[in-house]
Amino acid sequence: MEISIVLLTYTHLDLVRQCLDYIANYADVPYELIVINNGANEETIK
């Protein structure tokens, strides 16, 4: 079974990194990651 994970970003780069690290380390099923830019600043986009 594959799941979809949707991550909505704004300007909290530290939280985005934490979410991505958590997903990469603990997702134990196949997944697709959808990142939605909700007006993020340049640093978050990088």
Short mmCIF file of the N, C-alpha and C atoms (twelve columns), coordinates in Angstrom:
data_MODEL
# 
_entry.id   MODEL 
# 
loop_
_atom_site.group_PDB 
_atom_site.id 
_atom_site.type_symbol 
_atom_site.label_atom_id 
_atom_site.label_alt_id 
_atom_site.label_comp_id 
_atom_site.label_asym_id 
_atom_site.label_seq_id 
_atom_site.Cartn_x 
_atom_site.Cartn_y 
_atom_site.Cartn_z 
_atom_site.pdbx_PDB_model_num 
ATOM 1   N N  . MET A 1  0.845  -1.165 0.000  1 
ATOM 2   C CA . MET A 1  0.000  0.000  0.000  1 
ATOM 3   C C  . MET A 1  0.897  1.238  0.000  1 
ATOM 4   N N  . GLU A 2  0.578  2.211  -0.830 1 
ATOM 5   C CA . GLU A 2  1.305  3.477  -0.870 1 
ATOM 6   C C  . GLU A 2  0.422  4.561  -0.284 1 
ATOM 7   N N  . ILE A 3  1.045  5.443  0.474  1 
ATOM 8   C CA . ILE A 3  0.300  6.563  1.037  1 
ATOM 9   C C  . ILE A 3  0.815  7.867  0.436  1 
ATOM 10  N N  . SER A 4  0.008  8.887  0.527  1 
ATOM 11  C CA . SER A 4  0.403  10.225 0.102  1 
ATOM 12  C C  . SER A 4  0.521  11.096 1.343  1 
ATOM 13  N N  . ILE A 5  1.620  11.813 1.428  1 
ATOM 14  C CA . ILE A 5  1.848  12.734 2.532  1 
ATOM 15  C C  . ILE A 5  1.903  14.130 1.933  1 
ATOM 16  N N  . VAL A 6  1.080  15.021 2.446  1 
ATOM 17  C CA . VAL A 6  1.036  16.391 1.944  1 
ATOM 18  C C  . VAL A 6  1.622  17.305 3.016  1 
ATOM 19  N N  . LEU A 7  2.632  18.063 2.619  1 
ATOM 20  C CA . LEU A 7  3.292  18.990 3.534  1 
ATOM 21  C C  . LEU A 7  3.094  20.400 2.997  1 
ATOM 22  N N  . LEU A 8  2.382  21.199 3.744  1 
ATOM 23  C CA . LEU A 8  2.119  22.589 3.375  1 
ATOM 24  C C  . LEU A 8  3.191  23.464 4.022  1 
ATOM 25  N N  . THR A 9  3.923  24.229 3.203  1 
ATOM 26  C CA . THR A 9  5.005  25.050 3.742  1 
ATOM 27  C C  . THR A 9  4.629  26.521 3.731  1 
ATOM 28  N N  . TYR A 10 5.220  27.236 4.662  1 
ATOM 29  C CA . TYR A 10 5.066  28.692 4.669  1 
ATOM 30  C C  . TYR A 10 6.442  29.283 4.926  1 
ATOM 31  N N  . THR A 11 6.763  29.635 6.133  1 
ATOM 32  C CA . THR A 11 8.072  30.241 6.386  1 
ATOM 33  C C  . THR A 11 8.844  29.578 7.521  1 
ATOM 34  N N  . HIS A 12 8.401  28.482 8.025  1 
ATOM 35  C CA . HIS A 12 9.049  27.842 9.172  1 
ATOM 36  C C  . HIS A 12 10.005 26.758 8.696  1 
ATOM 37  N N  . LEU A 13 11.171 27.184 8.209  1 
ATOM 38  C CA . LEU A 13 12.143 26.264 7.642  1 
ATOM 39  C C  . LEU A 13 12.519 25.159 8.619  1 
ATOM 40  N N  . ASP A 14 12.706 25.483 9.886  1 
ATOM 41  C CA . ASP A 14 13.085 24.476 10.867 1 
ATOM 42  C C  . ASP A 14 12.019 23.388 10.999 1 
ATOM 43  N N  . LEU A 15 10.762 23.756 10.957 1 
ATOM 44  C CA . LEU A 15 9.688  22.763 11.050 1 
ATOM 45  C C  . LEU A 15 9.590  21.920 9.785  1 
ATOM 46  N N  . VAL A 16 9.823  22.534 8.637  1 
ATOM 47  C CA . VAL A 16 9.813  21.784 7.379  1 
ATOM 48  C C  . VAL A 16 10.912 20.730 7.412  1 
ATOM 49  N N  . ARG A 17 12.098 21.116 7.850  1 
ATOM 50  C CA . ARG A 17 13.214 20.160 7.946  1 
ATOM 51  C C  . ARG A 17 12.887 19.033 8.917  1 
ATOM 52  N N  . GLN A 18 12.301 19.368 10.049 1 
ATOM 53  C CA . GLN A 18 11.932 18.340 11.021 1 
ATOM 54  C C  . GLN A 18 10.939 17.356 10.420 1 
ATOM 55  N N  . CYS A 19 9.953  17.863 9.720  1 
ATOM 56  C CA . CYS A 19 8.953  16.997 9.084  1 
ATOM 57  C C  . CYS A 19 9.596  16.085 8.049  1 
ATOM 58  N N  . LEU A 20 10.443 16.653 7.198  1 
ATOM 59  C CA . LEU A 20 11.099 15.854 6.162  1 
ATOM 60  C C  . LEU A 20 12.000 14.787 6.777  1 
ATOM 61  N N  . ASP A 21 12.750 15.139 7.810  1 
ATOM 62  C CA . ASP A 21 13.602 14.163 8.494  1 
ATOM 63  C C  . ASP A 21 12.769 13.048 9.109  1 
ATOM 64  N N  . TYR A 22 11.690 13.418 9.761  1 
ATOM 65  C CA . TYR A 22 10.831 12.421 10.393 1 
ATOM 66  C C  . TYR A 22 10.256 11.464 9.356  1 
ATOM 67  N N  . ILE A 23 9.749  12.010 8.274  1 
ATOM 68  C CA . ILE A 23 9.167  11.179 7.216  1 
ATOM 69  C C  . ILE A 23 10.222 10.231 6.653  1 
ATOM 70  N N  . ALA A 24 11.406 10.753 6.348  1 
ATOM 71  C CA . ALA A 24 12.470 9.930  5.769  1 
ATOM 72  C C  . ALA A 24 12.905 8.815  6.712  1 
ATOM 73  N N  . ASN A 25 12.920 9.086  8.005  1 
ATOM 74  C CA . ASN A 25 13.416 8.107  8.968  1 
ATOM 75  C C  . ASN A 25 12.374 7.114  9.465  1 
ATOM 76  N N  . TYR A 26 11.104 7.486  9.455  1 
ATOM 77  C CA . TYR A 26 10.112 6.650  10.115 1 
ATOM 78  C C  . TYR A 26 8.983  6.127  9.237  1 
ATOM 79  N N  . ALA A 27 8.884  6.594  8.027  1 
ATOM 80  C CA . ALA A 27 7.831  6.066  7.149  1 
ATOM 81  C C  . ALA A 27 8.234  4.651  6.743  1 
ATOM 82  N N  . ASP A 28 7.435  3.677  7.126  1 
ATOM 83  C CA . ASP A 28 7.797  2.284  6.857  1 
ATOM 84  C C  . ASP A 28 6.957  1.658  5.746  1 
ATOM 85  N N  . VAL A 29 6.253  2.470  5.004  1 
ATOM 86  C CA . VAL A 29 5.503  2.012  3.834  1 
ATOM 87  C C  . VAL A 29 5.876  2.923  2.666  1 
ATOM 88  N N  . PRO A 30 5.702  2.443  1.445  1 
ATOM 89  C CA . PRO A 30 5.972  3.323  0.296  1 
ATOM 90  C C  . PRO A 30 5.074  4.559  0.365  1 
ATOM 91  N N  . TYR A 31 5.640  5.691  -0.006 1 
ATOM 92  C CA . TYR A 31 4.863  6.928  0.064  1 
ATOM 93  C C  . TYR A 31 5.265  7.875  -1.048 1 
ATOM 94  N N  . GLU A 32 4.356  8.768  -1.348 1 
ATOM 95  C CA . GLU A 32 4.688  9.905  -2.193 1 
ATOM 96  C C  . GLU A 32 4.582  11.131 -1.311 1 
ATOM 97  N N  . LEU A 33 5.505  12.060 -1.513 1 
ATOM 98  C CA . LEU A 33 5.527  13.277 -0.716 1 
ATOM 99  C C  . LEU A 33 5.162  14.442 -1.617 1 
ATOM 100 N N  . ILE A 34 4.128  15.158 -1.231 1 
ATOM 101 C CA . ILE A 34 3.670  16.326 -1.978 1 
ATOM 102 C C  . ILE A 34 3.931  17.547 -1.102 1 
ATOM 103 N N  . VAL A 35 4.789  18.438 -1.587 1 
ATOM 104 C CA . VAL A 35 5.106  19.656 -0.842 1 
ATOM 105 C C  . VAL A 35 4.425  20.823 -1.542 1 
ATOM 106 N N  . ILE A 36 3.590  21.529 -0.804 1 
ATOM 107 C CA . ILE A 36 2.846  22.659 -1.357 1 
ATOM 108 C C  . ILE A 36 3.433  23.951 -0.803 1 
ATOM 109 N N  . ASN A 37 3.840  24.819 -1.710 1 
ATOM 110 C CA . ASN A 37 4.394  26.112 -1.328 1 
ATOM 111 C C  . ASN A 37 3.243  27.092 -1.132 1 
ATOM 112 N N  . ASN A 38 3.045  27.508 0.097  1 
ATOM 113 C CA . ASN A 38 1.975  28.447 0.426  1 
ATOM 114 C C  . ASN A 38 2.576  29.821 0.726  1 
ATOM 115 N N  . GLY A 39 3.369  30.334 -0.205 1 
ATOM 116 C CA . GLY A 39 3.984  31.640 -0.017 1 
ATOM 117 C C  . GLY A 39 5.264  31.585 0.786  1 
ATOM 118 N N  . ALA A 40 5.977  30.467 0.713  1 
ATOM 119 C CA . ALA A 40 7.225  30.332 1.460  1 
ATOM 120 C C  . ALA A 40 8.264  31.319 0.959  1 
ATOM 121 N N  . ASN A 41 9.164  31.700 1.863  1 
ATOM 122 C CA . ASN A 41 10.240 32.596 1.453  1 
ATOM 123 C C  . ASN A 41 11.331 31.802 0.726  1 
ATOM 124 N N  . GLU A 42 12.319 32.493 0.174  1 
ATOM 125 C CA . GLU A 42 13.367 31.849 -0.625 1 
ATOM 126 C C  . GLU A 42 14.112 30.776 0.159  1 
ATOM 127 N N  . GLU A 43 14.407 31.017 1.423  1 
ATOM 128 C CA . GLU A 43 15.158 30.056 2.229  1 
ATOM 129 C C  . GLU A 43 14.389 28.754 2.397  1 
ATOM 130 N N  . THR A 44 13.106 28.827 2.624  1 
ATOM 131 C CA . THR A 44 12.288 27.627 2.774  1 
ATOM 132 C C  . THR A 44 12.216 26.860 1.462  1 
ATOM 133 N N  . ILE A 45 12.109 27.556 0.353  1 
ATOM 134 C CA . ILE A 45 12.013 26.906 -0.955 1 
ATOM 135 C C  . ILE A 45 13.274 26.112 -1.252 1 
ATOM 136 N N  . LYS A 46 14.439 26.645 -0.893 1 
ATOM 137 C CA . LYS A 46 15.707 25.936 -1.135 1 
ATOM 138 C C  . LYS A 46 15.705 24.640 -0.386 1 
# 
